[in-house]
Short mmCIF file of C-alpha atoms in Angstrom, two decimals:
data_model
loop_
_atom_site.label_atom_id
_atom_site.label_comp_id
_atom_site.label_asym_id
_atom_site.label_seq_id
_atom_site.Cartn_x
_atom_site.Cartn_y
_atom_site.Cartn_z
CA UNK P 1 0.00 0.00 0.00
CA UNK P 2 1.12 3.53 -0.68
CA UNK P 3 2.24 5.51 2.36
CA UNK P 4 4.14 8.60 3.43
CA UNK P 5 5.93 9.00 6.74
CA UNK P 6 7.17 12.12 8.44
CA UNK P 7 9.14 10.80 11.39
CA UNK P 8 9.29 14.04 13.35
CA UNK P 9 6.23 15.66 14.87
CA UNK P 10 8.18 18.87 15.45
CA UNK P 11 11.43 20.40 14.29
CA UNK P 12 13.01 23.30 16.14
CA UNK P 13 15.69 25.48 14.58
CA UNK P 14 17.19 28.88 15.25
CA UNK P 15 16.67 31.65 12.75
CA UNK P 16 19.46 31.74 10.22
CA UNK P 17 20.32 28.08 10.63
CA UNK P 18 19.64 25.48 7.96
CA UNK P 19 16.52 23.38 8.35
CA UNK P 20 15.52 19.89 7.26
CA UNK P 21 12.07 18.34 7.46
CA UNK P 22 12.17 14.63 6.75
CA UNK P 23 9.87 12.54 4.59
CA UNK P 24 10.00 8.94 3.43
CA UNK P 25 7.61 7.26 1.06
CA UNK P 26 6.45 3.86 -0.02
CA UNK P 27 5.01 3.87 -3.51
CA UNK P 28 4.90 1.21 -6.16
CA UNK P 29 6.05 2.44 -9.51
CA UNK P 30 7.44 5.92 -10.10
CA UNK P 31 6.58 8.29 -7.25
CA UNK P 32 5.40 11.83 -7.62
CA UNK P 33 6.24 13.75 -4.45
CA UNK P 34 4.99 17.04 -3.08
CA UNK P 35 5.52 19.38 -0.16
CA UNK P 36 2.77 21.61 1.18
CA UNK P 37 2.81 24.18 3.97
CA UNK P 38 -0.06 25.16 6.24
CA UNK P 39 -0.04 28.37 8.22
CA UNK P 40 -2.41 28.73 11.20
CA UNK P 41 -6.06 28.92 10.21
CA UNK P 42 -5.23 28.59 6.53
CA UNK P 43 -5.48 25.94 3.86
CA UNK P 44 -2.49 24.06 2.54
CA UNK P 45 -0.22 25.82 0.07
CA UNK P 46 1.89 24.06 -2.53
CA UNK P 47 5.67 24.46 -2.09
CA UNK P 48 7.31 22.16 -4.61
CA UNK P 49 7.11 18.84 -6.36
CA UNK P 50 9.28 16.12 -7.82
CA UNK P 51 8.06 14.40 -10.96
CA UNK P 52 11.19 13.35 -12.81
CA UNK P 53 14.61 14.65 -13.73
CA UNK P 54 16.97 16.46 -11.39
CA UNK P 55 16.84 15.03 -7.89
CA UNK P 56 17.13 18.50 -6.34
CA UNK P 57 13.91 20.43 -6.69
CA UNK P 58 13.61 24.12 -5.92
CA UNK P 59 10.34 25.65 -4.80
CA UNK P 60 8.71 28.66 -3.22
CA UNK P 61 10.15 30.82 -0.44
CA UNK P 62 13.69 29.45 -0.85
CA UNK P 63 12.76 25.86 -0.05
CA UNK P 64 14.21 22.90 -1.86
CA UNK P 65 13.89 19.14 -1.58
CA UNK P 66 16.08 16.25 -2.56
CA UNK P 67 14.68 13.08 -4.02
CA UNK P 68 16.67 10.01 -3.01
CA UNK P 69 15.39 6.87 -4.66
CA UNK P 70 17.65 4.45 -2.82
CA UNK P 71 16.57 5.79 0.54
CA UNK P 72 12.98 6.44 -0.60
CA UNK P 73 13.21 9.90 0.88
CA UNK P 74 12.20 13.40 -0.10
CA UNK P 75 13.50 15.71 2.61
CA UNK P 76 12.61 19.40 2.60
CA UNK P 77 15.46 21.82 3.17
CA UNK P 78 16.24 25.50 3.43
CA UNK P 79 19.73 26.96 3.87
CA UNK P 80 18.69 29.72 6.27
CA UNK P 81 15.47 29.54 8.27
CA UNK P 82 13.22 32.52 8.95
CA UNK P 83 10.84 32.96 11.86
CA UNK P 84 8.08 33.33 9.26
CA UNK P 85 8.79 29.76 8.08
CA UNK P 86 7.19 28.48 11.28
CA UNK P 87 4.23 26.40 10.12
CA UNK P 88 2.95 22.86 9.60
CA UNK P 89 4.56 21.02 6.69
CA UNK P 90 3.07 18.08 4.83
CA UNK P 91 4.75 15.66 2.49
CA UNK P 92 2.51 13.88 -0.01
CA UNK P 93 2.85 11.33 -2.74
CA UNK P 94 1.08 9.78 -5.63
CA UNK P 95 2.36 7.69 -8.49
CA UNK P 96 2.36 7.76 -12.23
CA UNK P 97 -0.88 6.52 -13.64
CA UNK P 98 -2.82 7.44 -10.55
CA UNK P 99 -5.68 9.86 -10.90
CA UNK P 100 -4.33 12.52 -8.61
CA UNK P 101 -5.21 11.00 -5.27
CA UNK P 102 -2.55 12.24 -2.90
CA UNK P 103 -1.47 10.40 0.20
CA UNK P 104 -0.34 12.84 2.90
CA UNK P 105 2.07 12.34 5.75
CA UNK P 106 0.96 13.25 9.25
CA UNK P 107 2.67 16.62 9.15
CA UNK P 108 5.67 18.17 10.87
CA UNK P 109 5.49 21.39 12.84
CA UNK P 110 8.46 23.63 12.15
CA UNK P 111 9.29 26.12 14.87
CA UNK P 112 11.92 28.73 14.01
CA UNK P 113 13.07 30.73 17.01
CA UNK P 114 14.63 34.18 16.79
CA UNK V 1 -8.39 34.51 -9.48
CA UNK V 2 -10.04 34.33 -6.06
CA UNK V 3 -8.82 30.83 -5.38
CA UNK V 4 -10.94 28.08 -3.90
CA UNK V 5 -13.83 29.53 -1.93
CA UNK V 6 -15.44 27.76 0.99
CA UNK V 7 -18.40 28.71 3.11
CA UNK V 8 -19.10 29.05 5.89
CA UNK V 9 -15.68 29.56 7.47
CA UNK V 10 -17.00 28.54 10.85
CA UNK V 11 -20.02 26.45 11.76
CA UNK V 12 -21.26 25.59 15.22
CA UNK V 13 -24.21 23.25 15.44
CA UNK V 14 -25.85 20.85 17.79
CA UNK V 15 -25.71 17.10 17.56
CA UNK V 16 -28.36 15.73 15.25
CA UNK V 17 -28.57 18.79 13.04
CA UNK V 18 -27.86 18.78 9.33
CA UNK V 19 -24.71 20.58 8.21
CA UNK V 20 -23.92 21.66 4.67
CA UNK V 21 -20.49 22.84 3.63
CA UNK V 22 -19.97 24.59 0.32
CA UNK V 23 -17.11 24.91 -2.09
CA UNK V 24 -16.44 26.83 -5.28
CA UNK V 25 -13.36 25.51 -7.09
CA UNK V 26 -11.01 27.53 -9.22
CA UNK V 27 -12.50 28.11 -12.64
CA UNK V 28 -11.23 25.63 -15.20
CA UNK V 29 -10.14 23.02 -12.69
CA UNK V 30 -11.55 19.61 -13.47
CA UNK V 31 -10.87 17.90 -10.16
CA UNK V 32 -12.36 18.69 -6.77
CA UNK V 33 -11.36 17.12 -3.47
CA UNK V 34 -12.90 17.15 0.01
CA UNK V 35 -10.57 16.60 3.00
CA UNK V 36 -11.06 16.47 6.73
CA UNK V 37 -8.35 17.50 9.20
CA UNK V 38 -8.26 16.55 12.87
CA UNK V 39 -5.50 16.38 15.44
CA UNK V 40 -6.05 12.67 15.91
CA UNK V 41 -6.26 11.53 12.30
CA UNK V 42 -4.42 14.24 10.42
CA UNK V 43 -5.50 15.06 6.88
CA UNK V 44 -7.92 12.56 5.32
CA UNK V 45 -9.27 12.51 1.78
CA UNK V 46 -13.02 12.01 1.93
CA UNK V 47 -14.05 12.08 -1.72
CA UNK V 48 -13.01 13.51 -5.04
CA UNK V 49 -14.72 14.40 -8.30
CA UNK V 50 -13.59 14.61 -11.89
CA UNK V 51 -15.74 16.66 -14.24
CA UNK V 52 -18.50 16.68 -11.60
CA UNK V 53 -18.54 12.87 -11.30
CA UNK V 54 -17.52 11.22 -8.00
CA UNK V 55 -14.45 9.07 -8.62
CA UNK V 56 -13.47 7.78 -5.21
CA UNK V 57 -15.61 8.08 -2.08
CA UNK V 58 -13.81 5.40 -0.10
CA UNK V 59 -12.79 7.97 2.50
CA UNK V 60 -16.32 9.00 3.38
CA UNK V 61 -16.64 7.81 6.97
CA UNK V 62 -20.23 6.64 6.92
CA UNK V 63 -23.62 7.09 5.36
CA UNK V 64 -24.22 10.26 7.31
CA UNK V 65 -21.82 11.95 4.92
CA UNK V 66 -22.74 12.78 1.35
CA UNK V 67 -21.19 14.98 -1.31
CA UNK V 68 -22.50 16.39 -4.55
CA UNK V 69 -21.16 18.41 -7.43
CA UNK V 70 -24.12 19.61 -9.51
CA UNK V 71 -21.93 21.71 -11.80
CA UNK V 72 -18.33 22.64 -12.42
CA UNK V 73 -18.41 25.61 -10.08
CA UNK V 74 -20.08 24.24 -6.98
CA UNK V 75 -19.88 21.33 -4.58
CA UNK V 76 -21.43 20.51 -1.23
CA UNK V 77 -20.53 18.19 1.60
CA UNK V 78 -23.46 17.33 3.82
CA UNK V 79 -23.53 15.66 7.20
CA UNK V 80 -26.89 14.43 8.41
CA UNK V 81 -27.25 13.91 11.31
CA UNK V 82 -24.12 15.50 12.71
CA UNK V 83 -22.26 14.10 15.72
CA UNK V 84 -19.62 15.61 18.02
CA UNK V 85 -16.95 13.36 16.50
CA UNK V 86 -17.51 15.12 13.16
CA UNK V 87 -15.91 18.24 14.62
CA UNK V 88 -12.95 19.04 12.38
CA UNK V 89 -11.70 21.40 9.73
CA UNK V 90 -13.01 20.49 6.30
CA UNK V 91 -11.01 21.54 3.28
CA UNK V 92 -11.96 21.68 -0.34
CA UNK V 93 -9.23 21.61 -2.99
CA UNK V 94 -9.23 21.75 -6.76
CA UNK V 95 -6.74 20.76 -9.40
CA UNK V 96 -6.41 21.24 -13.14
CA UNK V 97 -6.13 18.35 -15.50
CA UNK V 98 -4.09 18.40 -18.68
CA UNK V 99 -1.38 15.88 -19.19
CA UNK V 100 -1.10 13.37 -16.37
CA UNK V 101 -3.23 14.72 -13.55
CA UNK V 102 -1.15 13.05 -10.96
CA UNK V 103 1.53 15.67 -11.14
CA UNK V 104 -0.66 18.74 -10.94
CA UNK V 105 -0.70 20.35 -7.54
CA UNK V 106 -3.90 20.88 -5.62
CA UNK V 107 -5.11 24.30 -4.56
CA UNK V 108 -6.75 24.37 -1.16
CA UNK V 109 -9.49 26.56 0.17
CA UNK V 110 -9.28 28.19 3.62
CA UNK V 111 -11.38 25.47 5.22
CA UNK V 112 -14.56 25.30 7.29
CA UNK V 113 -14.10 24.78 10.99
CA UNK V 114 -17.04 22.65 12.16
CA UNK V 115 -17.93 22.26 15.80
CA UNK V 116 -20.73 19.89 16.74
CA UNK V 117 -21.90 20.29 20.32
#
């Protein structure tokens, strides 16, 4: 069965430090992978996606993610965290040939402290 | 574009009452999704439509829940009768087709926070 795991409920980083939010997936076939962000009292917003090609994907607000097929991971990264990056982050996956049904991870709360 | 529009933003009702949540997708998007978000269960897909036709309703928790999409610009999610355990934030999302749908991102509405007393 298809699944997405985010092993950390919360990640704490200091402003200006690099951040990583982890995601692993289990998908048969070629995975399509997404990151979304949710700010308080808001809907989810798309950050970036991996479909094919370069394993390093760049997205909105300076975020990037690295697809690692051997480790079945798609970790979200940012070189220098901002306090305004504090939010709930969701990793999601689907696979080629699927009709768009995304499977979401449980979410990771990112807390960036000044 | 105004994005995905949901109404109401907040709904407080009493157990046993009927609740109707509304969604207007982004114009031109062929897919519409209903999600439920709770602390305990996270984000769950309830149902989704393609060109107004329900494709997968396996996430609908029980017969008390029903969803319709009478046209391309409107969808409803109805709970009848409502129960306290239905309290959650309900999101509507839409997505364009074109090429392989599975790599088009979904656009989420702001959600409806439902409280059933």
